[in-house]
Short mmCIF file of C-alpha atoms in Angstrom, two decimals:
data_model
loop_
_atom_site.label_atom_id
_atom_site.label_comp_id
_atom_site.label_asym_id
_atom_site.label_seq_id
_atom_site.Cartn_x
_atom_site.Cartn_y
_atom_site.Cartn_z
CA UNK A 1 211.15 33.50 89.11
CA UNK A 2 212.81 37.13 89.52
CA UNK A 3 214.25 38.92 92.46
CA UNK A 4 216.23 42.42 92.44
CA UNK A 5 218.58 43.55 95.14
CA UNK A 6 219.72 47.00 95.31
CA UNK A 7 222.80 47.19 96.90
CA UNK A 8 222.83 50.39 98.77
CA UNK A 9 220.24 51.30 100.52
CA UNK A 10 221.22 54.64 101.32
CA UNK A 11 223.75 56.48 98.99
CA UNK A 12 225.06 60.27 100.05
CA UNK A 13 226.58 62.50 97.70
CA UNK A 14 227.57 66.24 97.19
CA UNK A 15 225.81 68.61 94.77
CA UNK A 16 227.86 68.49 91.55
CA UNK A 17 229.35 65.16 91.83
CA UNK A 18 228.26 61.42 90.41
CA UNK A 19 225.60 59.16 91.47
CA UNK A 20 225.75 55.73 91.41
CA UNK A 21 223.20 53.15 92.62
CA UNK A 22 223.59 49.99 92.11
CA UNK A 23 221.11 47.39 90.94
CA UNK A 24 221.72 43.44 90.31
CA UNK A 25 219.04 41.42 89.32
CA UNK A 26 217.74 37.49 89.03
CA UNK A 27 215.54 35.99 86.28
CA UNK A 28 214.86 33.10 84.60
CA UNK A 29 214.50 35.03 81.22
CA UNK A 30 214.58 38.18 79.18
CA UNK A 31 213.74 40.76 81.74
CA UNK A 32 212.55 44.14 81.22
CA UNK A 33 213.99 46.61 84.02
CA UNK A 34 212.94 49.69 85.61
CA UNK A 35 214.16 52.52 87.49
CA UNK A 36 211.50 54.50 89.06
CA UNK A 37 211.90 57.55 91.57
CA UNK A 38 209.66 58.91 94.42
CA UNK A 39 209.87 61.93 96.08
CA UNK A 40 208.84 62.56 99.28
CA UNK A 41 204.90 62.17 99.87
CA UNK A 42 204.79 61.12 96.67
CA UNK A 43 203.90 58.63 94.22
CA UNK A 44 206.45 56.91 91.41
CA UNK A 45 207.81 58.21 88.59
CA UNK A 46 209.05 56.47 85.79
CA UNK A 47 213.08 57.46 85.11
CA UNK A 48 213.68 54.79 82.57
CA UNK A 49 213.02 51.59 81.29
CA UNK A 50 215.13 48.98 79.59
CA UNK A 51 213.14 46.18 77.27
CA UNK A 52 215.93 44.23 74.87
CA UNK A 53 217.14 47.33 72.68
CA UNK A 54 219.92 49.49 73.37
CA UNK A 55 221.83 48.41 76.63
CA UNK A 56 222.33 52.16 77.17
CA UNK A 57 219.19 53.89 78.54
CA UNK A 58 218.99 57.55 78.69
CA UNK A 59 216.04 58.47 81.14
CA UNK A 60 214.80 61.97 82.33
CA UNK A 61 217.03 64.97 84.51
CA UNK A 62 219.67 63.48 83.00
CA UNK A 63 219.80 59.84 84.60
CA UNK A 64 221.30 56.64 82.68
CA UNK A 65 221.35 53.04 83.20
CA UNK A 66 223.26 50.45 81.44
CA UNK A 67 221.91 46.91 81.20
CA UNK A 68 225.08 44.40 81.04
CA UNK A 69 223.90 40.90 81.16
CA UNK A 70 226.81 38.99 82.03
CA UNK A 71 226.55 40.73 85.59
CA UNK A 72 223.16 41.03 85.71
CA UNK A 73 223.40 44.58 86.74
CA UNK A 74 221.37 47.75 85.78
CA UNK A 75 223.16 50.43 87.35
CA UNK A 76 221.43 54.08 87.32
CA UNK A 77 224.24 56.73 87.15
CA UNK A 78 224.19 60.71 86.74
CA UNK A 79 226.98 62.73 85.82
CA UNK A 80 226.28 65.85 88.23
CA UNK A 81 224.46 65.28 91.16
CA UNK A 82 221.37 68.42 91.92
CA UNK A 83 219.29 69.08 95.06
CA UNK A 84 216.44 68.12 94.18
CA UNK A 85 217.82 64.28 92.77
CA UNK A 86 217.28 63.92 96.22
CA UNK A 87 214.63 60.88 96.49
CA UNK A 88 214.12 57.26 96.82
CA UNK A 89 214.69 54.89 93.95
CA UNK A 90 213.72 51.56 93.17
CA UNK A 91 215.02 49.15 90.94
CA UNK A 92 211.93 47.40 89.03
CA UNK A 93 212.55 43.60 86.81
CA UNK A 94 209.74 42.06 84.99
CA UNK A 95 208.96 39.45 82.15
CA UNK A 96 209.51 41.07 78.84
CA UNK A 97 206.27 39.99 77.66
CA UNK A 98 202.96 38.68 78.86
CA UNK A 99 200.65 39.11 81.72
CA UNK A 100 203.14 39.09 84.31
CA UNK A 101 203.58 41.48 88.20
CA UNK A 102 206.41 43.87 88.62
CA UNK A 103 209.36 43.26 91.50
CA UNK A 104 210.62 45.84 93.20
CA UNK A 105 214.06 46.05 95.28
CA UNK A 106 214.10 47.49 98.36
CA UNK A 107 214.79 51.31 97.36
CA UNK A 108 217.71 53.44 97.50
CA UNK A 109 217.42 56.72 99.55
CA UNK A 110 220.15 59.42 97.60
CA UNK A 111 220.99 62.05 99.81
CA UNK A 112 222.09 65.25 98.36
CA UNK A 113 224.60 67.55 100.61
CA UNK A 114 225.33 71.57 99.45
CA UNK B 1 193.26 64.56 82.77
CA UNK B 2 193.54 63.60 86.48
CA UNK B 3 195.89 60.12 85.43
CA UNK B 4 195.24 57.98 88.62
CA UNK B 5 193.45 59.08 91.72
CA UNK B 6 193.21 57.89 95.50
CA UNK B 7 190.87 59.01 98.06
CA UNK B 8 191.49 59.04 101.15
CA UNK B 9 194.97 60.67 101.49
CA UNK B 10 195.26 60.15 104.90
CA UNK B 11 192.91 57.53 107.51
CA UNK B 12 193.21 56.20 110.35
CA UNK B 13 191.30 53.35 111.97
CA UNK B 14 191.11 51.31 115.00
CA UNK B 15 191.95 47.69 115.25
CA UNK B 16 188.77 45.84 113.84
CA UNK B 17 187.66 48.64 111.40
CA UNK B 18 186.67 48.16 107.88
CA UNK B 19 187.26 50.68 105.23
CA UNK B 20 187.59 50.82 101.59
CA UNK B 21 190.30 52.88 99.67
CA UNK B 22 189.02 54.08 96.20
CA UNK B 23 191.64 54.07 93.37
CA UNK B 24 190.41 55.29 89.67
CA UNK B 25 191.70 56.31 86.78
CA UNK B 26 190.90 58.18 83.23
CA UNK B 27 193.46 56.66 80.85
CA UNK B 28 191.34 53.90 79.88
CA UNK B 29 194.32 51.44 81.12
CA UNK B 30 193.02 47.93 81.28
CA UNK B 31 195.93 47.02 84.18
CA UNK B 32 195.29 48.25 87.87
CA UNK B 33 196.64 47.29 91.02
CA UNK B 34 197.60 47.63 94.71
CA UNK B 35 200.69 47.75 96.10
CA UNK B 36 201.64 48.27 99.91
CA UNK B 37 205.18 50.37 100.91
CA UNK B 38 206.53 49.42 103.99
CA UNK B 39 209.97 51.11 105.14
CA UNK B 40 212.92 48.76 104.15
CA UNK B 41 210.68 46.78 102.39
CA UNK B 42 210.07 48.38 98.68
CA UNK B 43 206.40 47.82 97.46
CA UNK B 44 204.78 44.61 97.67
CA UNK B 45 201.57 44.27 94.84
CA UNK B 46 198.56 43.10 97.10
CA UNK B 47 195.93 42.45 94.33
CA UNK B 48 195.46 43.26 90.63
CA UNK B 49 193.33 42.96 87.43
CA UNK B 50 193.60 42.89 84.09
CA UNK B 51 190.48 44.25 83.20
CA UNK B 52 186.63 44.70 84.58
CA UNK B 53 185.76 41.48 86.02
CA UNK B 54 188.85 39.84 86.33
CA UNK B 55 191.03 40.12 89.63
CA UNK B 56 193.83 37.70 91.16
CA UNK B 57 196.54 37.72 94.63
CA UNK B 58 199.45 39.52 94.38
CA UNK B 59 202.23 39.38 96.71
CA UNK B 60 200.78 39.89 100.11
CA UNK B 61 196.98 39.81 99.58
CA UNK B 62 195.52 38.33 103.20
CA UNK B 63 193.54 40.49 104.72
CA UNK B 64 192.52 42.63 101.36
CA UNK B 65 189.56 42.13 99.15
CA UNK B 66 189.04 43.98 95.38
CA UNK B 67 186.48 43.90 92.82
CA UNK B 68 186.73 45.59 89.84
CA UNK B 69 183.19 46.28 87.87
CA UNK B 70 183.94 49.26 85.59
CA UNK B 71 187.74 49.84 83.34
CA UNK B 72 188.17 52.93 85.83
CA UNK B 73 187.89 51.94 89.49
CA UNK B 74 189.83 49.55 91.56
CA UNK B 75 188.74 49.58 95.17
CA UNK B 76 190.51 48.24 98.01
CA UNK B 77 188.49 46.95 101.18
CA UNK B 78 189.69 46.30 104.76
CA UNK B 79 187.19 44.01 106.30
CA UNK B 80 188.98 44.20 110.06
CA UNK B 81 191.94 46.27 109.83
CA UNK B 82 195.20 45.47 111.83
CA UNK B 83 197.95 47.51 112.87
CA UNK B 84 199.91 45.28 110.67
CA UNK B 85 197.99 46.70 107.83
CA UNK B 86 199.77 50.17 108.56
CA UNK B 87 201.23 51.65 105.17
CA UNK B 88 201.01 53.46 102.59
CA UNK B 89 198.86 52.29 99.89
CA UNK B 90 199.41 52.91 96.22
CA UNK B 91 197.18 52.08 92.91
CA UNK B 92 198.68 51.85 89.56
CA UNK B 93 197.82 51.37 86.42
CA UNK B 94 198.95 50.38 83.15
CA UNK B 95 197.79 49.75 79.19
CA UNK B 96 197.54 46.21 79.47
CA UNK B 97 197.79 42.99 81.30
CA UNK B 98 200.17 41.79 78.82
CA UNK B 99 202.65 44.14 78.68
CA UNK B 100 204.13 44.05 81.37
CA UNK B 101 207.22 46.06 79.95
CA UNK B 102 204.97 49.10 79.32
CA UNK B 103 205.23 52.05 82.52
CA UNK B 104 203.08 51.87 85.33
CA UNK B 105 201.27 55.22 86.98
CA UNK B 106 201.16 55.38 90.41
CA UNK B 107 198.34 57.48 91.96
CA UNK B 108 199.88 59.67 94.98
CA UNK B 109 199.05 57.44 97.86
CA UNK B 110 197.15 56.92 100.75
CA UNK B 111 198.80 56.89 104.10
CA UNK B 112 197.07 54.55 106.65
CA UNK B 113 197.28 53.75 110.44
CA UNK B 114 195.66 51.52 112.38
CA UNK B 115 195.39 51.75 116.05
#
């Protein structure tokens, strides 16, 4: 079985200062994690993925995530916060091999301020 | 290439309607599926297959029926729609069945209301 909670589910920051969302996660084995972001009106885009090589992932605009098993977290962080980071963003565990089905968390709305 | 498509973007029904959403795709991904997003709720996978021919329940299936007869479609039918079927519907797709660790593609949605 595996569940994901994000812990926020809104998160407001200013332009030019970190993001952090925060992502803890249950399963009964090796997981592979996601962190996938959606825009308004539109679909999902992948930001990163973690699957049981570095527990440091660098993802796209500039996004990171570190895996740390002993909490079972998978935290997405950014050192500068822009406009348009602006989004929802979900927190995504599955298997790390085989047919398996994807679980999401909740979402996280970031909210970007001038 | 298009990636993954949906068609309607926008419906609306009244309580009892049937309709089918049309999901397809040109990346030759054997993986497909449906997910509902509710607000609050994240997205929940209704159905999916893991190739032509082969289908099984996701999450929250009731009320949804798929077939899948070629690699590149995956529709989605309605048979009596509900307001509780309200959402916005995504496809996605992936490689394979089996890896599951490999990136899904989400098509851009189709928002739905029933009356």
């Amino acid at each position: 079985a595996q569940s994901v909670t994000q812990l926020d589910s809104h998160v407001s920051v200013s332009e030019g200062t970190p993001v952090l969302l925060r992502c803890n996660y249950s399963s009964s084995y090796s997981p592979s994690l996601f962190w996938y972001v959606q825009h308004p009106n539109k679909g999902l885009q992948l930001l990163l993925k973690y699957t049981s090589a570095a527990t440091l992932v660098k993802g796209i605009n500039g996004f990171e995530a570190e895996f740390k098993k002993s909490e079972t977290s998978f935290h997405l962080t950014k050192p500068s916060a822009h406009m348009s980071d602006a989004a929802e963003y979900f927190c995504v565990v599955s298997p790390n091999s085989g047919y398996s089905t994807l679980t999401f968390g909740k979402g996280t709305m970031l909210l970007v301020s001038p | 290439n298009a990636g993954v498509t949906q068609t309607p973007k926008f419906q609306v029904l009244k309580t009892g309607q049937s309709m089918t959403l049309q999901c397809a795709q040109d990346m030759n991904h054997e993986y497909m599926s449906w997910y509902r997003q509710d607000p609050g709720m994240g997205l929940r996978l209704i159905h999916y297959s893991v190739g032509a021919g082969i289908t099984d329940q996701g999450e929250v299936p009731n009320g949804y029926n798929v077939s899948r007869s070629t690699t590149e479609d995956f529709p989605l039918r309605l048979l009596s729609a509900a307001p509780s079927q309200t959402s916005v519907y995504f496809c996605a797709t992936r490689t394979s069945g089996y890896e599951s660790y490999n990136e899904q593609f989400f098509g851009p949605g189709t928002r739905l209301t029933v009356l």
